[in-house]
Tab-separated table of C-alpha atoms in Angstrom:
chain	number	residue	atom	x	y	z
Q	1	UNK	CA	17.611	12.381	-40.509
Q	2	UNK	CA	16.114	9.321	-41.547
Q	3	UNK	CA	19.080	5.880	-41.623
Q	4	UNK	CA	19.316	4.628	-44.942
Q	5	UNK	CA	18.847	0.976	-46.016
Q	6	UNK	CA	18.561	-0.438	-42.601
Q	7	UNK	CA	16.090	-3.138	-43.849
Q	8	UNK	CA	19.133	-5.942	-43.949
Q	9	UNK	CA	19.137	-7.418	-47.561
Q	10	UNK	CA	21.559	-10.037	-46.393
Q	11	UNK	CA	18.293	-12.025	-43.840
Q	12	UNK	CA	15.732	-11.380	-47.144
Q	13	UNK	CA	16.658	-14.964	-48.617
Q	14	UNK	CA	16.372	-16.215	-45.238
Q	15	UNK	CA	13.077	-14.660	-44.958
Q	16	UNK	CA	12.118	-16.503	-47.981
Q	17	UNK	CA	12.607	-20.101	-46.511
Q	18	UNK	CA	10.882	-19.193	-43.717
Q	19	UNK	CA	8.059	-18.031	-44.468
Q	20	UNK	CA	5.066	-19.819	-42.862
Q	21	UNK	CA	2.295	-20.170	-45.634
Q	22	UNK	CA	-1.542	-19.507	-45.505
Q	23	UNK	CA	-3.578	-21.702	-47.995
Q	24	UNK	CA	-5.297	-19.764	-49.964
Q	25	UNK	CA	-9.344	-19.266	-50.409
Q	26	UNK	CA	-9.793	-22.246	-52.496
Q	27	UNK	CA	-6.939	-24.029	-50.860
Q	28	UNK	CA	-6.605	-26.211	-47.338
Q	29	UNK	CA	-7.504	-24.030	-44.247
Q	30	UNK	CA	-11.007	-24.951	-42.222
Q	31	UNK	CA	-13.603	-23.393	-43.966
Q	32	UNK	CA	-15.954	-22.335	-40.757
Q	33	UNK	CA	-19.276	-20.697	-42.632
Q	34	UNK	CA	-21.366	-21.104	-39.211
Q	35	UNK	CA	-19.238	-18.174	-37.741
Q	36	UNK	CA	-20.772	-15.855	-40.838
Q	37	UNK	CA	-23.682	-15.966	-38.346
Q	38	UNK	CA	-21.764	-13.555	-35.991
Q	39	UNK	CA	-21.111	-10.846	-38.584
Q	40	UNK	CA	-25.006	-11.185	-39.520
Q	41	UNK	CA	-26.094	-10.803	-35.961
Q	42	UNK	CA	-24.099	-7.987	-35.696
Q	43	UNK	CA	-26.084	-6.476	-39.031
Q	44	UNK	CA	-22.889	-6.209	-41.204
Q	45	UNK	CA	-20.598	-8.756	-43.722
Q	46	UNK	CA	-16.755	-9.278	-42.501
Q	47	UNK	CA	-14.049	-12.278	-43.003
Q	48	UNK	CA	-11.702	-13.665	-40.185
Q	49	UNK	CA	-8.626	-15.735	-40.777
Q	50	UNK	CA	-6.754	-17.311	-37.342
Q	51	UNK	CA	-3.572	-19.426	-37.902
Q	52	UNK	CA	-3.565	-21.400	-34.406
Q	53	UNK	CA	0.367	-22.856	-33.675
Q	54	UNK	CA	1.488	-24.387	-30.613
Q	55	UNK	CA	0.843	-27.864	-28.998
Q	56	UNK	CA	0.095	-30.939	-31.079
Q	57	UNK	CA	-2.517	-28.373	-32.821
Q	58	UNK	CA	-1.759	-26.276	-35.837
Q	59	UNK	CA	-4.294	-24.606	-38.222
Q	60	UNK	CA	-6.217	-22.082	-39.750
Q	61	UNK	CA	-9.521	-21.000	-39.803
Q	62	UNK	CA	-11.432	-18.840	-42.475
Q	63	UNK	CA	-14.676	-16.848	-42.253
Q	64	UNK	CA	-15.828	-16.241	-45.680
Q	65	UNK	CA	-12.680	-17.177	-47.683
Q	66	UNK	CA	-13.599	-14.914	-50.715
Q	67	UNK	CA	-13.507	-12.131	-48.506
Q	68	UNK	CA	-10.181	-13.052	-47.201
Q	69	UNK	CA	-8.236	-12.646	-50.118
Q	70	UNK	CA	-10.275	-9.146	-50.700
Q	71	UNK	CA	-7.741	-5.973	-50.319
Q	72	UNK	CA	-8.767	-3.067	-48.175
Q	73	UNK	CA	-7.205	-0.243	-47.035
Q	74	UNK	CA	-5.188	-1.045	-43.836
Q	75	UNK	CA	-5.913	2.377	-41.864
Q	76	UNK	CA	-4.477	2.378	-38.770
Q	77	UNK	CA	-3.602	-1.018	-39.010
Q	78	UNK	CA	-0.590	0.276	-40.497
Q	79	UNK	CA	0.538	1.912	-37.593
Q	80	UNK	CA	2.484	-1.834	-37.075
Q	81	UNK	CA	4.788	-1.542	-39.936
Q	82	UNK	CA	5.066	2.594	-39.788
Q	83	UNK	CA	6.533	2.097	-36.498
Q	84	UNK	CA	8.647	-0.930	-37.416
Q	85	UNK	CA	10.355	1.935	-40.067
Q	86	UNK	CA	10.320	4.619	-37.798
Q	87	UNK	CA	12.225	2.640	-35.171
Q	88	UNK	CA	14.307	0.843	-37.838
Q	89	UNK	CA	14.905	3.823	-39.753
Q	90	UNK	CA	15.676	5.855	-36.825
Q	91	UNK	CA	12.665	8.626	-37.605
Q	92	UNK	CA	11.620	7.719	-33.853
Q	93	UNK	CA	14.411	6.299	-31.057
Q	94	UNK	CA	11.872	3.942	-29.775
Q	95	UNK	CA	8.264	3.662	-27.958
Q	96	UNK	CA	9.354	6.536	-25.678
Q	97	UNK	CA	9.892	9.035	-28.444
Q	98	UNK	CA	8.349	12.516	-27.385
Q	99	UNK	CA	5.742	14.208	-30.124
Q	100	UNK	CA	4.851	17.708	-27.554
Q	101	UNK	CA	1.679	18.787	-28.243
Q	102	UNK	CA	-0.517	20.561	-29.247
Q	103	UNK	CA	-1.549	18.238	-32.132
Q	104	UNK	CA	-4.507	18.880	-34.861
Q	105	UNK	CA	-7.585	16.147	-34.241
Q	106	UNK	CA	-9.488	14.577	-37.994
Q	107	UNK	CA	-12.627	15.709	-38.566
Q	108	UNK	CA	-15.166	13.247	-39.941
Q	109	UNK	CA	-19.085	13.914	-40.369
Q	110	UNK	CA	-18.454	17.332	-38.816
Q	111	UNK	CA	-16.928	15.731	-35.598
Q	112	UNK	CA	-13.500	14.737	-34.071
Q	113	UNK	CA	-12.718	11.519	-34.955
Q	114	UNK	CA	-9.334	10.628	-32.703
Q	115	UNK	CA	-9.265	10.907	-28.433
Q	116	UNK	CA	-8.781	13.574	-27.038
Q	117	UNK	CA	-5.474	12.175	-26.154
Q	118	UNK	CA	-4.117	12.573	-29.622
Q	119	UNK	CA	-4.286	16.689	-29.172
Q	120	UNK	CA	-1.695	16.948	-25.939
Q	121	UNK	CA	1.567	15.210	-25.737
Q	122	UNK	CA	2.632	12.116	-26.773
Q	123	UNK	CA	5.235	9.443	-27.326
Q	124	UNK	CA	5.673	7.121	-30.126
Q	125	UNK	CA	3.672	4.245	-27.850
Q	126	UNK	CA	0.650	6.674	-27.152
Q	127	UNK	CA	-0.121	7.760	-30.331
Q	128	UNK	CA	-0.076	4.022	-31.426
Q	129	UNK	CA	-2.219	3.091	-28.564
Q	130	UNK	CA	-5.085	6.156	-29.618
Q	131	UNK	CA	-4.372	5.445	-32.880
Q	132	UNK	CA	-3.531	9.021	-33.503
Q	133	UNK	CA	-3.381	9.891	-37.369
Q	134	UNK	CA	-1.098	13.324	-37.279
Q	135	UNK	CA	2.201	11.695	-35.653
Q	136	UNK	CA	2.404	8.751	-38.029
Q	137	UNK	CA	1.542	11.486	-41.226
Q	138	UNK	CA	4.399	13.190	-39.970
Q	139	UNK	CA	6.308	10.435	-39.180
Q	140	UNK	CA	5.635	9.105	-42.622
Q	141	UNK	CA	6.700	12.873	-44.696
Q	142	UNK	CA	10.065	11.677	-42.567
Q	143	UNK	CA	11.202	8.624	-44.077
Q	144	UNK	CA	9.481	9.474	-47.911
Q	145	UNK	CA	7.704	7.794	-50.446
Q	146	UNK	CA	11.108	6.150	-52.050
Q	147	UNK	CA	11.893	4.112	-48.510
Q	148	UNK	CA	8.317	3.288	-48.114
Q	149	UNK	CA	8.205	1.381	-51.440
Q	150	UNK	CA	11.738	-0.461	-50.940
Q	151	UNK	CA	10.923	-1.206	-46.914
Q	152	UNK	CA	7.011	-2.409	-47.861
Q	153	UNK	CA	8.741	-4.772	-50.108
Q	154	UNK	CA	10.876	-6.046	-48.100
Q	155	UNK	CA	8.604	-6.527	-45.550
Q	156	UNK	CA	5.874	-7.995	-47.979
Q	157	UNK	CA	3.208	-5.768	-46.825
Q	158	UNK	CA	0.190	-4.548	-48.738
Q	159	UNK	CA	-0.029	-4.169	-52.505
Q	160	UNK	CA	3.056	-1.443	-53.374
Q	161	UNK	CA	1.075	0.998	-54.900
Q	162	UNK	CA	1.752	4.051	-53.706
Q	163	UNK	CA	-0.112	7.461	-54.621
Q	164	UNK	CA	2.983	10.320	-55.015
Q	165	UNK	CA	0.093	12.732	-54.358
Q	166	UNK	CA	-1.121	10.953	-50.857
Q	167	UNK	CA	2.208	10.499	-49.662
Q	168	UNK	CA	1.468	10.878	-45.958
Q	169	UNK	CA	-1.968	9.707	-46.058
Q	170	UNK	CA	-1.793	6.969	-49.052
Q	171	UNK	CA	-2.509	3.972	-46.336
Q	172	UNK	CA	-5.564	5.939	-45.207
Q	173	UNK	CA	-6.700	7.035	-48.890
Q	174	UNK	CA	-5.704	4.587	-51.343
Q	175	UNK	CA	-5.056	2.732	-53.938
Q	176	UNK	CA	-2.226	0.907	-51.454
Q	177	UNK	CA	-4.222	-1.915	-49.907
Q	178	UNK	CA	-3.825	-5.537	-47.742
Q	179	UNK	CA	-6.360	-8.578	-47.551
Q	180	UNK	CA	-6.809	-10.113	-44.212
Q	181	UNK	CA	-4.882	-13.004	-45.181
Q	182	UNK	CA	-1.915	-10.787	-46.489
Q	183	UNK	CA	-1.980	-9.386	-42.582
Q	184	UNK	CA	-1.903	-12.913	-41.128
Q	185	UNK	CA	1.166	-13.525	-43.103
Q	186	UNK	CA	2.734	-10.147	-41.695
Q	187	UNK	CA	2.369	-10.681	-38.295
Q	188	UNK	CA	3.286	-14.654	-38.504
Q	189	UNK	CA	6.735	-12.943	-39.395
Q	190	UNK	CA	6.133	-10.113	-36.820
Q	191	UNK	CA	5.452	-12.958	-33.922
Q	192	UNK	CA	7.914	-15.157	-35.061
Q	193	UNK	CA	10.530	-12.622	-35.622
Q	194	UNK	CA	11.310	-12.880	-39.433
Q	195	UNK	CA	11.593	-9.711	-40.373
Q	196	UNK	CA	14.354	-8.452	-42.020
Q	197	UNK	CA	14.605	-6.043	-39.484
Q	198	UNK	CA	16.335	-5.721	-36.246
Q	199	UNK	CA	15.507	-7.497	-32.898
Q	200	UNK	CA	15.532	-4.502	-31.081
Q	201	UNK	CA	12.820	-2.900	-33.675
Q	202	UNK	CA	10.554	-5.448	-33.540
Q	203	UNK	CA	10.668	-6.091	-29.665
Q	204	UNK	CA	9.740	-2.488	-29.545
Q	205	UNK	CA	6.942	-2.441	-31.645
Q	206	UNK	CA	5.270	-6.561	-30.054
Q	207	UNK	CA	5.724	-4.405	-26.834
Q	208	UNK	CA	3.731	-1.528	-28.213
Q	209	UNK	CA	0.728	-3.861	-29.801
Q	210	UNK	CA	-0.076	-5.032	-26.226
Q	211	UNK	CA	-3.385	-4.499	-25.366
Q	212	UNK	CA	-4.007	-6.606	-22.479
Q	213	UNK	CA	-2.066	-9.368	-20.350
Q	214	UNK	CA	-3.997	-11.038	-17.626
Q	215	UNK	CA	-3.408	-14.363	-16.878
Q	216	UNK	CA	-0.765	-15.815	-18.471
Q	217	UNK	CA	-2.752	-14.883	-21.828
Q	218	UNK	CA	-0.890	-11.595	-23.416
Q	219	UNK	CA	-2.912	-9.836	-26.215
Q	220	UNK	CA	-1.328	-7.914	-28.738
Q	221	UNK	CA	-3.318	-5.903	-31.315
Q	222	UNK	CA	-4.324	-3.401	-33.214
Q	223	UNK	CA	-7.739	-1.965	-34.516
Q	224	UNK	CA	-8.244	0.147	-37.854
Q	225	UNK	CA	-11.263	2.064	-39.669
Q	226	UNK	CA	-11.739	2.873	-43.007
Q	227	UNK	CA	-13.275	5.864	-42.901
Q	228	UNK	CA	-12.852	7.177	-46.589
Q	229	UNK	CA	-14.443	4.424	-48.611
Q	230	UNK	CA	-17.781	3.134	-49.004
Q	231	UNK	CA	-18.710	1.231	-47.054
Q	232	UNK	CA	-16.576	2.395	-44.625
Q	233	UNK	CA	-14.318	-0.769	-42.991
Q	234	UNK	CA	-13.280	-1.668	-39.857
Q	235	UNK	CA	-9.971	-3.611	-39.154
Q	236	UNK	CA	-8.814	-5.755	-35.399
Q	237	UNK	CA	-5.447	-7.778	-36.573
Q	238	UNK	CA	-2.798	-8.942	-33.783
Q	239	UNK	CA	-2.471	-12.340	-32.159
Q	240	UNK	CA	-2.844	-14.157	-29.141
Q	241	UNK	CA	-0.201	-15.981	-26.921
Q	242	UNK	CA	-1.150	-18.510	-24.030
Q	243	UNK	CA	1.694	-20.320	-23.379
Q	244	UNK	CA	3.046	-22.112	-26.317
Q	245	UNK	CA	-0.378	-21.172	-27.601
Q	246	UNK	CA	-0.328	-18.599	-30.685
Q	247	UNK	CA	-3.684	-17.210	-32.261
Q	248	UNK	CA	-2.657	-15.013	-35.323
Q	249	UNK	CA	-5.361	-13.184	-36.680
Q	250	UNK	CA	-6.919	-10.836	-39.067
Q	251	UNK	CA	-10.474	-9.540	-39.222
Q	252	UNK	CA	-12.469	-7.252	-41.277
Q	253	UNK	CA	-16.116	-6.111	-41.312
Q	254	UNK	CA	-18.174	-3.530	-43.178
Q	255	UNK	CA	-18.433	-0.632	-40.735
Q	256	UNK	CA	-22.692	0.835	-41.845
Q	257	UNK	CA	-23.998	2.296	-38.220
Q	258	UNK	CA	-21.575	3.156	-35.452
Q	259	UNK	CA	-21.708	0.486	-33.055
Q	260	UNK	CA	-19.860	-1.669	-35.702
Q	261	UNK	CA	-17.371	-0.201	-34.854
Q	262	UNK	CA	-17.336	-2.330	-30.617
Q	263	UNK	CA	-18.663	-5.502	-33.015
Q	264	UNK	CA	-14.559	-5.304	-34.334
Q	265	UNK	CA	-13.393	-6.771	-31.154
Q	266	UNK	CA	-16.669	-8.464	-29.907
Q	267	UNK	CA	-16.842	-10.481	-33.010
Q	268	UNK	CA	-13.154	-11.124	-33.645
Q	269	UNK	CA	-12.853	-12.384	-29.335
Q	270	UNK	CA	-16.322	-14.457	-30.206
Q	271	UNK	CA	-14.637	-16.247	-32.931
Q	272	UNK	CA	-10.910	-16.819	-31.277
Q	273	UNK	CA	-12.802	-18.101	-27.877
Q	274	UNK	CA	-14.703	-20.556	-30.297
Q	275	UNK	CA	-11.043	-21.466	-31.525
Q	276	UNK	CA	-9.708	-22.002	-28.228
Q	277	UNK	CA	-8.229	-18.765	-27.285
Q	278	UNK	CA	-8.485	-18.557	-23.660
Q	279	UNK	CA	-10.450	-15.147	-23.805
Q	280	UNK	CA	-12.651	-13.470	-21.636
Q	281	UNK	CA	-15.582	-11.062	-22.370
């Protein structure tokens, strides 16, 4: 049974003072309209925004600032703050909670569309890392549509509108929705931890995010795809730590022939290696 009101009201003011600002599209920030070139190469449109803290340097970077304010839908993306609520909330114990399988895959264009990973057994942290879709619907009929719109709130995610009638689906279907810049914010908080969660919940979930650590550089992340929009989108948000060395970031791209899909990551570790993000490949 899911814990009520665990979000603690009391840190929300504090939250408030501490929240680290992003300028907005017609605002301060480093306007970099070269890197567009990247996304054209690739054959497809998409924004980036990196804040860069640590050092003596501190700043952020937009590619195609219109686009950065634009709201998509976050996909699996969201998979950060579901699992901040199912931890918090006490839906799921922690990374290591068991989902035995057998699990349904998603179908899209006549094909299965998660690993096929997602269809045995899992645990909380598995079905983050493959991204796969049934857990978190069922995770998400567990803590309801009423927590979802006081915890999103709280935690200043996406736009608060939430479908009734997509209820365990509405972050894959719409109209609920988050601009790349709205993500940066997020995981600032996330990074930073200034959330008005737990320590405990969100140590969980940074664990979860990473992706790779090799040489003193830790990435965490996540990827996302649109898949029920057109066009379709593809997400990569997380952030990178060298040292005292933080790259927060948040891209998007329009996802029109399959191997836009690679160009996510490609694109977004092109772009944070031009910033200074000690990146390989």
């Amino acid at each position: 049974m899911p814990r009520p009101g665990l979000l603690r009201p009391v840190l929300l003011a504090l939250v408030a003072l501490v929240l680290l600002p992003l300028p907005s599209a017609s605002a301060r920030g480093d306007r970099r309209p070269d890197l567009k070139r990247l996304f054209a190469q690739a054959g497809t449109v998409g924004t980036m925004v990196v804040q860069e803290r640590g050092g003596r340097r501190e700043r952020t970077t937009i590619v195609d600032a219109p686009r950065s304010a634009r709201r998509y839908l976050p996909s699996s993306t969201f998979k950060i703050p579901n699992s901040l609520l199912a931890i918090e909330r006490g839906v799921a114990s922690g990374a290591d909670e068991p989902y035995p399988g057998p699990h349904p895959n998603v179908i899209v264009d006549g094909a299965p569309l998660l690993p096929a990973q997602c269809e045995g057994d899992l645990t909380l942290a598995t079905a983050f890392r493959f991204s796969c879709i049934p857990i978190y619907q069922q995770i998400a009929r567990e803590i309801g549509l009423d927590a979802y719109r006081r915890d999103l709130r709280a935690l200043r995610y996406g736009n608060g509108r939430l479908d009734p009638a997509l209820a365990d689906r509405f972050w894959l279907e719409g109209p609920f929705a988050i601009s790349a810049r709205e993500q940066v914010r997020f995981l600032q908080r996330l990074r930073t931890g200034r959330l008005p969660l737990r320590v405990r919940t969100m140590d969980e979930v940074r664990r979860m995010m990473i992706t790779e650590d090799t040489a003193g550089t830790v990435v965490r992340s996540k990827t996302g795809y649109v898949f029920t929009t057109t066009p379709r989108v593809g997400w990569w948000v997380g952030w990178v730590q060298a040292g005292e060395r933080t790259w927060t970031f948040a891209l998007n791209l329009d996802v029109t022939r399959p191997e836009h899909l690679a160009a996510r990551t490609t694109i977004g570790r092109a772009i944070l290696r031009e910033l200074g993000a000690p990146l390989t490949g």
